[in-house]
Structures are given as C-alpha cells and as structure tokens.
XYZ file of C-alpha atoms in Angstrom:
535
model
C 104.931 82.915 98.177
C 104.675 83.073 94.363
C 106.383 86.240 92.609
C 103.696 89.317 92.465
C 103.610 91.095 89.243
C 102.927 94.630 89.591
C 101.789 94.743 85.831
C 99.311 91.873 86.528
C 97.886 93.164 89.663
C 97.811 97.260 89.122
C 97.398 97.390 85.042
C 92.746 98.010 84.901
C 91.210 99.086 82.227
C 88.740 100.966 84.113
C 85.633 103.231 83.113
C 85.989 106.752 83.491
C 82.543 107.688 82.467
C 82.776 111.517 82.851
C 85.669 111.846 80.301
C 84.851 114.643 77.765
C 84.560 114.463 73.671
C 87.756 114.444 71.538
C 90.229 117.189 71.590
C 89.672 120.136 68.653
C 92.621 120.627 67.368
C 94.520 123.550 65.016
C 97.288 123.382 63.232
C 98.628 119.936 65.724
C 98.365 122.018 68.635
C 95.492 121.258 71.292
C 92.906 124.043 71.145
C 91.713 123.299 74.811
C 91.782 121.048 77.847
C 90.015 118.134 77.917
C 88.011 118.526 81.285
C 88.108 115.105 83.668
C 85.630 115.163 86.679
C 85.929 116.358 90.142
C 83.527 114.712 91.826
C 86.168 112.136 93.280
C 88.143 114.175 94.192
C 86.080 116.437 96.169
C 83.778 114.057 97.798
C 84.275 113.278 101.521
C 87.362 111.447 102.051
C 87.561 107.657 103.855
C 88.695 107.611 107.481
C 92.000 105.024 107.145
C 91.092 101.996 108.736
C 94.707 102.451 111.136
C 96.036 104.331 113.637
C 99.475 106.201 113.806
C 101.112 104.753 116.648
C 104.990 105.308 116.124
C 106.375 109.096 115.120
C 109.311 109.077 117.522
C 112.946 107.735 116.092
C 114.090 104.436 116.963
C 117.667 104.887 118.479
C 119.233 101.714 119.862
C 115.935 99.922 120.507
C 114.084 102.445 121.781
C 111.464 104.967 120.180
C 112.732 108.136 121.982
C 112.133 112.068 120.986
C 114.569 114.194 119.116
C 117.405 115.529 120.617
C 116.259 119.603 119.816
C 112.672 118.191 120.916
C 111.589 119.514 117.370
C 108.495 117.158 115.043
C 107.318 118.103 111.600
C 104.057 117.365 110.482
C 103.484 114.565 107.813
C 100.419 115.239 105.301
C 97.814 113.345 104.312
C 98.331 114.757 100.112
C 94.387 113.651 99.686
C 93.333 116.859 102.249
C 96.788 118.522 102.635
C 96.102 118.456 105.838
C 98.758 117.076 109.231
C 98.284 113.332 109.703
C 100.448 113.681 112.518
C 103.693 114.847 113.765
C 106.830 113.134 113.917
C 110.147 113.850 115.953
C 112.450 115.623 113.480
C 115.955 114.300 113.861
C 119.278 116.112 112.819
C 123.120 115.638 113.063
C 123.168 114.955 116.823
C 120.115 111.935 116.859
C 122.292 110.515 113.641
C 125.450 110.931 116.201
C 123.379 108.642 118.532
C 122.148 106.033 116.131
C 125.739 105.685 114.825
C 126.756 105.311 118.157
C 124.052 102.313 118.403
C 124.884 100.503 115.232
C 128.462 100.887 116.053
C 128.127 99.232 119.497
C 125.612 96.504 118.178
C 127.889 95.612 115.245
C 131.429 95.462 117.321
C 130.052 94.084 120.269
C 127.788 91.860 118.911
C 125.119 89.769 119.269
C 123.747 90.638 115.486
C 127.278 90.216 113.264
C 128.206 87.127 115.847
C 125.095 85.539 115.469
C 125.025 82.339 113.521
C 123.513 83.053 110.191
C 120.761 80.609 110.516
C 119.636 82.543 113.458
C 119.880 86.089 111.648
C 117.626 83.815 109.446
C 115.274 82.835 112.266
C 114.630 86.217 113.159
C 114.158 87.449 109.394
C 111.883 84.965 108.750
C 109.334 85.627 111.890
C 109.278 89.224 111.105
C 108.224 88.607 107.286
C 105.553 86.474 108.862
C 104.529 89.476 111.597
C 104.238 91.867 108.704
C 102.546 89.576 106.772
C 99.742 89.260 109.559
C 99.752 93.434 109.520
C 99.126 93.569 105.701
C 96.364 95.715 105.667
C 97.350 98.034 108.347
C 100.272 98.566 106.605
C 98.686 99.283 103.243
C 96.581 101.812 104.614
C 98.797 103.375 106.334
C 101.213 103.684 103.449
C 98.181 105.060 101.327
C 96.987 107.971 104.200
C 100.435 109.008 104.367
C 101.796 108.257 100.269
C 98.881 108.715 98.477
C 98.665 105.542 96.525
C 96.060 103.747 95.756
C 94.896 101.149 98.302
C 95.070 98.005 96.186
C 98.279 98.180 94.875
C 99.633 98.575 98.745
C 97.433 95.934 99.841
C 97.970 93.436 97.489
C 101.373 94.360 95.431
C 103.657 96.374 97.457
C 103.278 94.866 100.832
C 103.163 91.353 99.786
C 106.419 92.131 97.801
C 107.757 93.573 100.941
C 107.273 90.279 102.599
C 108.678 88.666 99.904
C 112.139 89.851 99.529
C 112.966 89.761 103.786
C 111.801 85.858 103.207
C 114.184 85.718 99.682
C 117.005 87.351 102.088
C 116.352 85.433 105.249
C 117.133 82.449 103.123
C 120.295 84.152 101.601
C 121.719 84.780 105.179
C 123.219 81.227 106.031
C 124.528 80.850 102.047
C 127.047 83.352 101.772
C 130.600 82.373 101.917
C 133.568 82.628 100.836
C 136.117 80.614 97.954
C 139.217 78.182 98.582
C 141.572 79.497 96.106
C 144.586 77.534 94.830
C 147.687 78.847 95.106
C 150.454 78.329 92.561
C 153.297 77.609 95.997
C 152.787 75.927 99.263
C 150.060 77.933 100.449
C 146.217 77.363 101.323
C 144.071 80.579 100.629
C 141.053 81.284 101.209
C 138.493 83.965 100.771
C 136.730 85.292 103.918
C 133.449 87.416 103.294
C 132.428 89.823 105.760
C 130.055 92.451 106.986
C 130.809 95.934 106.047
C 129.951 96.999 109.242
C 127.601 100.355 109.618
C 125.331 100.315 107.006
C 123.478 104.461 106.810
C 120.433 104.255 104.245
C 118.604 107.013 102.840
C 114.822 105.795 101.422
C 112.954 108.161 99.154
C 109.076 108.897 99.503
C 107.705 106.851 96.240
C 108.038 103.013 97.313
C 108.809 103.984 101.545
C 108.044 100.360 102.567
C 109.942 98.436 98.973
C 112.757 100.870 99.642
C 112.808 99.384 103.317
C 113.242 95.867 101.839
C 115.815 96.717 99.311
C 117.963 98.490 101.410
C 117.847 96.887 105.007
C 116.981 93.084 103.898
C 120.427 92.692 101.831
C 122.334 94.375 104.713
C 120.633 92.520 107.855
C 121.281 89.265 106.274
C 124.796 89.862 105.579
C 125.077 90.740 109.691
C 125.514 94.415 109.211
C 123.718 96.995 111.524
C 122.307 99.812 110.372
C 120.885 103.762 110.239
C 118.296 104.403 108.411
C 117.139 108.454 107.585
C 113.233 107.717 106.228
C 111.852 110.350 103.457
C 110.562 113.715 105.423
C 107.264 113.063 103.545
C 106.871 109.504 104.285
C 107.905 108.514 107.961
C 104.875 106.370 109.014
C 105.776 102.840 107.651
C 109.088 102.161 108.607
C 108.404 103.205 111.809
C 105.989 100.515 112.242
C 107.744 97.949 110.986
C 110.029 98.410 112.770
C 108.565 97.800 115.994
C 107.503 94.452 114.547
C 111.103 93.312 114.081
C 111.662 93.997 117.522
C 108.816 91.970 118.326
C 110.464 89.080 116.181
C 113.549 88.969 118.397
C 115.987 92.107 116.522
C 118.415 92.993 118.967
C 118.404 96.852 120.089
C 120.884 99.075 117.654
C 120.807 96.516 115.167
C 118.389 98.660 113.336
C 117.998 102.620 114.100
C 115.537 105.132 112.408
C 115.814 108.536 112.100
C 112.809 110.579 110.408
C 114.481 114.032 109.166
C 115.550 116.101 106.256
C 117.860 115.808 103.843
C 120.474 118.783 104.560
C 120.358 118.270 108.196
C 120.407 114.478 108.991
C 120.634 113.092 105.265
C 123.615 115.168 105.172
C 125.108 113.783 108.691
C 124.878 110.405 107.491
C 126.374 110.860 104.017
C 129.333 112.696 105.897
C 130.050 110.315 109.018
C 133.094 109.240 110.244
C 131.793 106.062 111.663
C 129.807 104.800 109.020
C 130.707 102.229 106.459
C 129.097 102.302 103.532
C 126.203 104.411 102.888
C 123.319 103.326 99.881
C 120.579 106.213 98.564
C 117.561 106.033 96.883
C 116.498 108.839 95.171
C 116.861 112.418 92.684
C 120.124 112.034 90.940
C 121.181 115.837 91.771
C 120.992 114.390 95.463
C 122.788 111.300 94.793
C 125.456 113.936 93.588
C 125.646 115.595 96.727
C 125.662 112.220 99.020
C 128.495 110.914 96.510
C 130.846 114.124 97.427
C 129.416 114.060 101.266
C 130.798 110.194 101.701
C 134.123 110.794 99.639
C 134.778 113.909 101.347
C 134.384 112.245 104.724
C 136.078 108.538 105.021
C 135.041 107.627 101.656
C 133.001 104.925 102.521
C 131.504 103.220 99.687
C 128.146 104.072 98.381
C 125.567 102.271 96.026
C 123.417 105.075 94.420
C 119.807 104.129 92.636
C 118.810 107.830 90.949
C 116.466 109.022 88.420
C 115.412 107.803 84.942
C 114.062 109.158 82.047
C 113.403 105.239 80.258
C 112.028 104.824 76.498
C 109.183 102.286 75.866
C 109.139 101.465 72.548
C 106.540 100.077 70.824
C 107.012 98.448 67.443
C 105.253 98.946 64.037
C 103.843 95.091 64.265
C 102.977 95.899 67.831
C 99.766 94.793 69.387
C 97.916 98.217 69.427
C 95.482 97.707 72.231
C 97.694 95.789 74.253
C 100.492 98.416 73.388
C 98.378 101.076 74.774
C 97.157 99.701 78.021
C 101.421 98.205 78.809
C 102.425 101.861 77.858
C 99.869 103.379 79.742
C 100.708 101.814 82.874
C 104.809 102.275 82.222
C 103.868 105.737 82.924
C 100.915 106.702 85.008
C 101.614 103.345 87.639
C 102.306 105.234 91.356
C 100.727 108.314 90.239
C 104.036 108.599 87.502
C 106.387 108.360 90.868
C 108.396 105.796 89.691
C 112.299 106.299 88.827
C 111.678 103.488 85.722
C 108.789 104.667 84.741
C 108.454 104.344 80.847
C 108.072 108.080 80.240
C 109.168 108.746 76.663
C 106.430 106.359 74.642
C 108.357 106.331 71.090
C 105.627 104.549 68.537
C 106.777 103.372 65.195
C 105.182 106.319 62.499
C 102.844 103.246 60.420
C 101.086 102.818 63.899
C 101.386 106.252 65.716
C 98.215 107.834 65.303
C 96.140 105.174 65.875
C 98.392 104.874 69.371
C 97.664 108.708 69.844
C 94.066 108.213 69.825
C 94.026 104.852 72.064
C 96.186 106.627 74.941
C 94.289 109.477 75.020
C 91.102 107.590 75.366
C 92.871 105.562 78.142
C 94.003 108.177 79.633
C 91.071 110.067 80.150
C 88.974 106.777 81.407
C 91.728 106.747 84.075
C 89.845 107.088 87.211
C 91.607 109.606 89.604
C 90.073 110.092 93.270
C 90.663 109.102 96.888
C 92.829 105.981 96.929
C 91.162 104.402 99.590
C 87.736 103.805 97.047
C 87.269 100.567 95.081
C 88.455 101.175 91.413
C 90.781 104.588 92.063
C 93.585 103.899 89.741
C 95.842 107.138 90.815
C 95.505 108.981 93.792
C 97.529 112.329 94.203
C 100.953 113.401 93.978
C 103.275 112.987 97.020
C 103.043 117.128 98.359
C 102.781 120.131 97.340
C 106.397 121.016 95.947
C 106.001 117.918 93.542
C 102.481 118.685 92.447
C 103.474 122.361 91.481
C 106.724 121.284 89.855
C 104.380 118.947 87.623
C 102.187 121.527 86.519
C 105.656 123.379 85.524
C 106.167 120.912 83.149
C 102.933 120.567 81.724
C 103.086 124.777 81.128
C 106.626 124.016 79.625
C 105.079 121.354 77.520
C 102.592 123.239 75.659
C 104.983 126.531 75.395
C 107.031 124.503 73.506
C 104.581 123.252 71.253
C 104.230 119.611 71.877
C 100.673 118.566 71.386
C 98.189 118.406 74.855
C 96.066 115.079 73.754
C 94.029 115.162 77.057
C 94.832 116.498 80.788
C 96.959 119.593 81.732
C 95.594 120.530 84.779
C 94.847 120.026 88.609
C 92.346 117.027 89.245
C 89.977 119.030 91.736
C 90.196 121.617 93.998
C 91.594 120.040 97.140
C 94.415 117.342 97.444
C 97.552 117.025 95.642
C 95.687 116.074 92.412
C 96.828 115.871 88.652
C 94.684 114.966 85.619
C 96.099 112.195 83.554
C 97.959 114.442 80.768
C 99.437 112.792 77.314
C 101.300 114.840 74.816
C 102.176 113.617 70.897
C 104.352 115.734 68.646
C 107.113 115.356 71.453
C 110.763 116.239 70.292
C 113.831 115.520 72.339
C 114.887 118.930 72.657
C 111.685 119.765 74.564
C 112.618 120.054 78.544
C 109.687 117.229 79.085
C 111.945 114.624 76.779
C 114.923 115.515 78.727
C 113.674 115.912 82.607
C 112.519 113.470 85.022
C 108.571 114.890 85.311
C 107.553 112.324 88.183
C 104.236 112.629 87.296
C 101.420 111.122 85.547
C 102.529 112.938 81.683
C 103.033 110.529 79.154
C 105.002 112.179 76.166
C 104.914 110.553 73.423
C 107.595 110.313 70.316
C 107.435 109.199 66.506
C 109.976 106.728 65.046
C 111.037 105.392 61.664
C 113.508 102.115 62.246
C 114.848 100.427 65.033
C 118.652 102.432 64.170
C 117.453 105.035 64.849
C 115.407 105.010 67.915
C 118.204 103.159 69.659
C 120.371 106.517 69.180
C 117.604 108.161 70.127
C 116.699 105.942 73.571
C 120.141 105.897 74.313
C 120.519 110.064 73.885
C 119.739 110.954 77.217
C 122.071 111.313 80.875
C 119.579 108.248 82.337
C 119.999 104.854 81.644
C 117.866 102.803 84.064
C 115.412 101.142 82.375
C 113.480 100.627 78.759
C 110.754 98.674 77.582
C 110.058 97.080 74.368
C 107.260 96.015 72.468
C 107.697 93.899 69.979
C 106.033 90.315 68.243
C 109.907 89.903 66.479
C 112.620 87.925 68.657
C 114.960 89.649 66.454
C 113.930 93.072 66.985
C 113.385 92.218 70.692
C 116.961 90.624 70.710
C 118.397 94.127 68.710
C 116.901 96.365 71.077
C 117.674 94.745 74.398
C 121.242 94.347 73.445
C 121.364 97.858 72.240
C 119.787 99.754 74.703
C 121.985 101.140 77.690
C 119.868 100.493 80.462
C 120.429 98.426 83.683
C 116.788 96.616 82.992
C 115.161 95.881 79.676
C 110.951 94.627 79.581
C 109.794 92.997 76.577
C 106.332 93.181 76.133
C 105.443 93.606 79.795
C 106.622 96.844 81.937
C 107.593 97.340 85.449
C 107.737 93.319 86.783
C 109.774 93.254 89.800
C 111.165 89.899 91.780
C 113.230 89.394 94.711
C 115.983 87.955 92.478
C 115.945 90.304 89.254
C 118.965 92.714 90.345
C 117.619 96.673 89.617
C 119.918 99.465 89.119
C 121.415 102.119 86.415
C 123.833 102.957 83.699
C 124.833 106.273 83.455
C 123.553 109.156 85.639
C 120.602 106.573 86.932
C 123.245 105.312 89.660
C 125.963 102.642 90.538
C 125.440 99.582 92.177
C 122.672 96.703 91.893
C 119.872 96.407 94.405
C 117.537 93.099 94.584
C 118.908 89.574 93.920
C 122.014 88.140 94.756
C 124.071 91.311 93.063
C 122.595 93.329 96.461
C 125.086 91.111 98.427
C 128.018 92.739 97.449
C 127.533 95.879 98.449
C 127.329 94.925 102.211
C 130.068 92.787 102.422
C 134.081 93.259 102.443
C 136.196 90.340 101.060
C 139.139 89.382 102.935
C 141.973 86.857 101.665
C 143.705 84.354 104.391
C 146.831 82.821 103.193
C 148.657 80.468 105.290
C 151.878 78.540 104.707
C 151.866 74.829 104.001
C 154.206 72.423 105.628
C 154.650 69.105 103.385
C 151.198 68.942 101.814
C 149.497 66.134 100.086
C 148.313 68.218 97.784
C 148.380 71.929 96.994
C-alpha cells in the first residue's frame, strides 16, 4: 500500500460561510469575539453506521468481565452522552493478564514460533482490518470525536500499514558475528524482551495500537495492553480480529481502566519487562518512577510537545497559512506534535495574521460524521474545560484574540477555532501544552534568533519549517532540538520515519526500524575455538 500523507488527505480549504466580519480592535487587543455558527453543532446528530460489540477485557484469549464486576461508561463527546459501558479493570485483572502474557511468552507457541509464521499471522490480520475499514472508522469517530474522513481514509489505512511494514520486519531481525581478537567465535543473539505492558492515550487509540503492539508482536514478545479510559472501543475490536487471524490466547491481553488503578499496576509490576507509554509528560513522570521503583524494567516514553512552525520571510503566504493551519487545528489540536507556536518572520506577519484568521474562521466545526466537518469536538469534558482555561489565560495576559474564544454550540464537547497574535513566550499559552484547536502565534526578526527562541522551551518533539532557502532549511533543521523536523509540509507520518522526543517530550523512538530495539535484549555467545582456519 503506498504511504498515506495525513497533510495530503486531512489539509481542506473549506467554506465556512457563516463566519462573521473582521475583528474591531483597540489598542492590539481584540474588542470582541468573533461569533462562528451553531447550527452544526446543534443539529440532530448521525446514528454511527456500527455497533459496539466488545466492552469486556481480553485476558488470555478470552473477553471476560472485571474482576470487582465494576464498567464505566464511555461518551460519545458529540452528545456527552454513554455510548456504552465497558468492564473497568484494576490491579487484580492486570495480575491476570500478566499472568497470561507470562505463560504465553515462557511456554510458548508465540516467542517459539518461527518468525515467518509470526509474519503469517500479522499479515492476515492487516488484511481482516483492512476489510473492517469503515467499521472501524466510525467507531473510532462515535467514541473519539474525529472527523470521519480522516479515520476512514488516513488513520485506519495507516493502521494497516505499519502491522504489514512489521509483519515483514519479523523474519529480518538477527543478530551480528563479531570477530574476536583470540581463538574465539562470537556472536550476537537478539531476543524478545519478554512481557511487553503498554499504556495508549485517547488522541490516535487505533495508531497508538500499531506503534506500540506491531514492533513488539513481531519481535515475539507478548503483551498487556491498559487502553485510554476515554477511548476503549477500538482496540477491543481489533482485537478480536487478530484472534480470528490465528493469535494465540495471552499473546495479546487488554485491559480498559484508569490510570492510578491499573495504569499504575502495570507501570509497577514485578513480572513485566519493559513497559512503553504514550501520553502527558507529568504522567510519563510518574510511570518512569513506578517501573524504576519496581524491577526497573525499561521503559520508552513518547510525552507532550509544545513544537515551533516557523515560517520564513520569503515564505509562500497562502500556502504558509493553510500548512500552519493544519500543524495546529489537525485532530481537533489533540496531537502531541502539533505545530502550536506559529513564529512568522515580522516583513510577512501581518499579512499571516489576517490569512489565519480568515482560515480559521472558514474552518467548519460540527458532527464528524457529515461530509466536509473539518474538527469535531474535544475528547471529554475535563479537556474541553481545561481549553477554555487557556483561552481565559490568553486574553488576561494580553495576547491578541484574532477570531474564536469560546464553546462551538451548546451541546457536545465543542471549541471554536481560536488564533491569537501578539503572543510572548512568557505567556502560560507559549509555555503549556493547550491540546486544543488555539493557534498562538509569534513575531520573529532572523533565523538566530528564533532558533533560541524554538529551542527555549522543556519540549523538544517536533518543529516545522517553512522555507523556499535550502540554506535556511539546512540552518534550522540542524539547529532545532527536536526528534522530527518538516520542511514545508507538517505532520507526514510513515511506517519507517522513527517518531520520538528530545528533552521532556520522551526517550525512545517509535515507528521504523529504531522501534525494534526497544523490544528486544541482546545477548553475546562466545565459544572457544580449537585449531581454526581462520579467526
């Protein structure tokens, strides 16, 4: 299947007709709130096209209830209202699924296995989920919130994707013959961890799937998987589909929870091996301690950003808007990379100012199940309030409100799209991760010193630049501390680009053939040589 770019498929310039006149202004700072529309938001909501069939936790094969018998309900953040309710797990259903993996990986058949039948199996369940794309998609928009299309025809087809790029990596890893400077013949051995616990955020639930259990399947690991409280519904059934494509029972276990009650069990377990979390990076703090503290396993941690997209004075404008625009508002602005400090050379700033706000307020916000949505709402309730904190803190501290600043509606998790110029760094929305669709925008005099700038921040996991100079590109890319670097496109994911952070944005790589490493131990064999004909 060829790559997918997200930028390609997800980036519309689509009509918002309803958007109001331009902003008054006095004295820099926004006089009032532009006003967006309701009426998608408050019209009667599409049915999903799917049904939820799986809310119990998978435990060594088989979906079975809780141990306390206690579900939570899982929202639909269009209505705010229970999609359905699924078995809540805690320390003693992680005891169990540990127990699972444990038995599946010592006794086999999964780590014993030939690789090219690990493969085998791999590849039929790409192809099953493949054949349940749109199921999938809409059930990852009733319970997410995304919009339709880009589960549909981006996120699931990338899903498929990367189990196919890691089916094929199973049989090729291997280890080295190293030579020895005596009589010796050593070689390098490379072998599964062992138990693999995962923790998958709520943002990308079905990507997060692929990054975290494709790597360590094909490597001949087992694992246990704690799902995002908010988004349960996809993993569960894909699950059941790589059952159907031959998975042996305990290879994979899922257990839908919360954070301080099975999230924490995981992190702290005796009988796990290495332990990789997606997510806040004041979490990934507390899983780091819970894993040292225990057996100090080994952890791979992929936390939050806060990235710069820069956009040059010989910039594009129009083009610079609509990549900048999407950096930031793509997945509602749920995205750990997204590009959400927008720092525009001074010669071409206000023309920029007035572009994004136009775009922004075109940006068509509504159920995400209608033809030409382009954001849906916010993941819950907790995250839609804290956004609106940050907006409030935005224009208390003087930054200028462009367009937005409000709720999108009257029912659902909704957020107008909100831009703010004027920004300075020692504003809280330069320096926090909003998650939200709140592009803040910064002014710039030479590359120097927006490096420094970029660069002055805990977060280092991505940055985009936009640029027509190789040079410039070539100074920026090198000089910017950031795991991933986009020139003049934003937010293009493959199977084989590794993705992970400097800084306080994580440790580890996820994706590509970097992702290998963190499931497997090396192991050096050295045996004696009698009277070799060589050495």
């Amino acid at each position: 299947m060829a790559t997918r770019r997200l930028s390609s498929l997800l980036s519309r310039s689509l009509h918002f007709p309803s958007a109001s006149a331009p902003l008054g202004r006095s004295n820099g700072v926004a006089r009032h709130i532009n006003r967006f529309s309701t009426a998608a938001a408050v019209e009667e909501v599409t049915t999903p096209p799917v049904q939820v069939s799986f809310t119990k936790l998978l435990i060594n094969g088989q979906f079975v209830d809780s141990a306390s018998g206690k579900t939570f309900p899982t929202l639909d953040p269009r209505t705010e209202e229970v999609i359905a309710n699924v078995a809540e797990g805690d320390a003693e259903d992680i005891n169990r699924a540990v127990a699972a993996a444990r038995k599946a990986f010592d006794e086999g058949p999964w780590p014993k296995m030939s690789a090219y039948e690990r493969s085998k199996i791999m590849f039929k369940f790409a192809d099953l989920v493949e054949k349940h794309n749109d199921e999938l998609a809409a059930l990852e928009t009733w319970d997410n919130g995304k919009p339709y299309l880009q589960a549909a025809q981006a996120e699931v087809p990338s899903f498929v994707r990367l189990f196919r790029y890691y089916a094929g990596w199973a049989d090729k890893i291997h280890g080295l013959t190293v030579p020895a400077d005596g009589p010796h013949h050593v070689q390098t051995l490379h072998e599964p961890i062992g138990v693999a616990g995962q923790i998958i955020p709520w943002n990308f639930p079905l990507l997060m799937f692929a990054w975290k259990v494709g790597p360590a399947l094909a490597c001949g690991n087992t694992i246990v998987l704690k799902t995002a409280e908010q988004t349960p519904l996809t993993a569960l059934y894909v699950a059941n589909l790589f059952h159907e494509a031959g998975l042996p029972p305990g290879v994979l276990n899922i257990v839908s929870g919360f954070g301080p009650t099975a999230g924490a069990a995981l992190a702290s377990h005796m009988d796990v091996d290495k332990l990789a979390f997606t997510g806040s990076t004041e979490t990934g703090k507390t899983v780091l301690e819970l894993a040292a503290k225990s057996n100090l396993k080994p952890v791979t941690l992929e936390l939050g950003g806060k990235s710069p997209f820069i956009i040059c004075e010989d910039a594009d404008i129009d083009h610079a808007v609509e990549l900048a625009h999407f950096a930031l508002f793509f997945n509602q602005g749920q995205c750990c990379c997204a590009g959400s400090r927008t720092y525009v050379h001074e010669r071409v700033y206000d023309e920029f100012i007035e572009k994004a706000k136009t775009r922004a307020m075109r940006r068509v916000v509504g159920d995400p199940f209608k033809k030409g949505v382009e954001q849906g709402p916010q993941i819950d309730s907790e995250q839609f309030q804290k956004i609106l904190r940050y907006i409030r803190s935005g224009r208390d501290s003087s930054a200028t409100l462009e367009c937005g600043g409000d709720r999108f509606g009257s029912k659902g998790y909704f957020i107008q799209p909100t831009v703010f110029s004027n920004v300075k760094e020692d504003m809280l929305i330069a320096q926090d991760e909003i998650f939200g669709p709140v592009q803040c925008v910064f002014k710039f005099k030479d590359i120097g010193e927006v490096i420094k700038r970029a660069n002055n921040t805990r977060y280092g996991l991505a940055a985009g630049v936009f640029t027509k100079n190789i040079d410039t590109a070539n100074t920026l890319t090198r000089g910017l501390r950031a795991g991933t670097v986009w020139v003049n496109c934003y937010d293009v994911f493959d199977a084989g680009i590794p993705f992970g952070g400097y800084k306080m944005s994580g440790m580890g790589r996820e994706k590509g053939i970097y992702s290998l490493s963190n499931y497997l131990q090396v192991k050096a064999v050295v045996t004696p040589l009698k009277n070799p004909a060589w050495i």
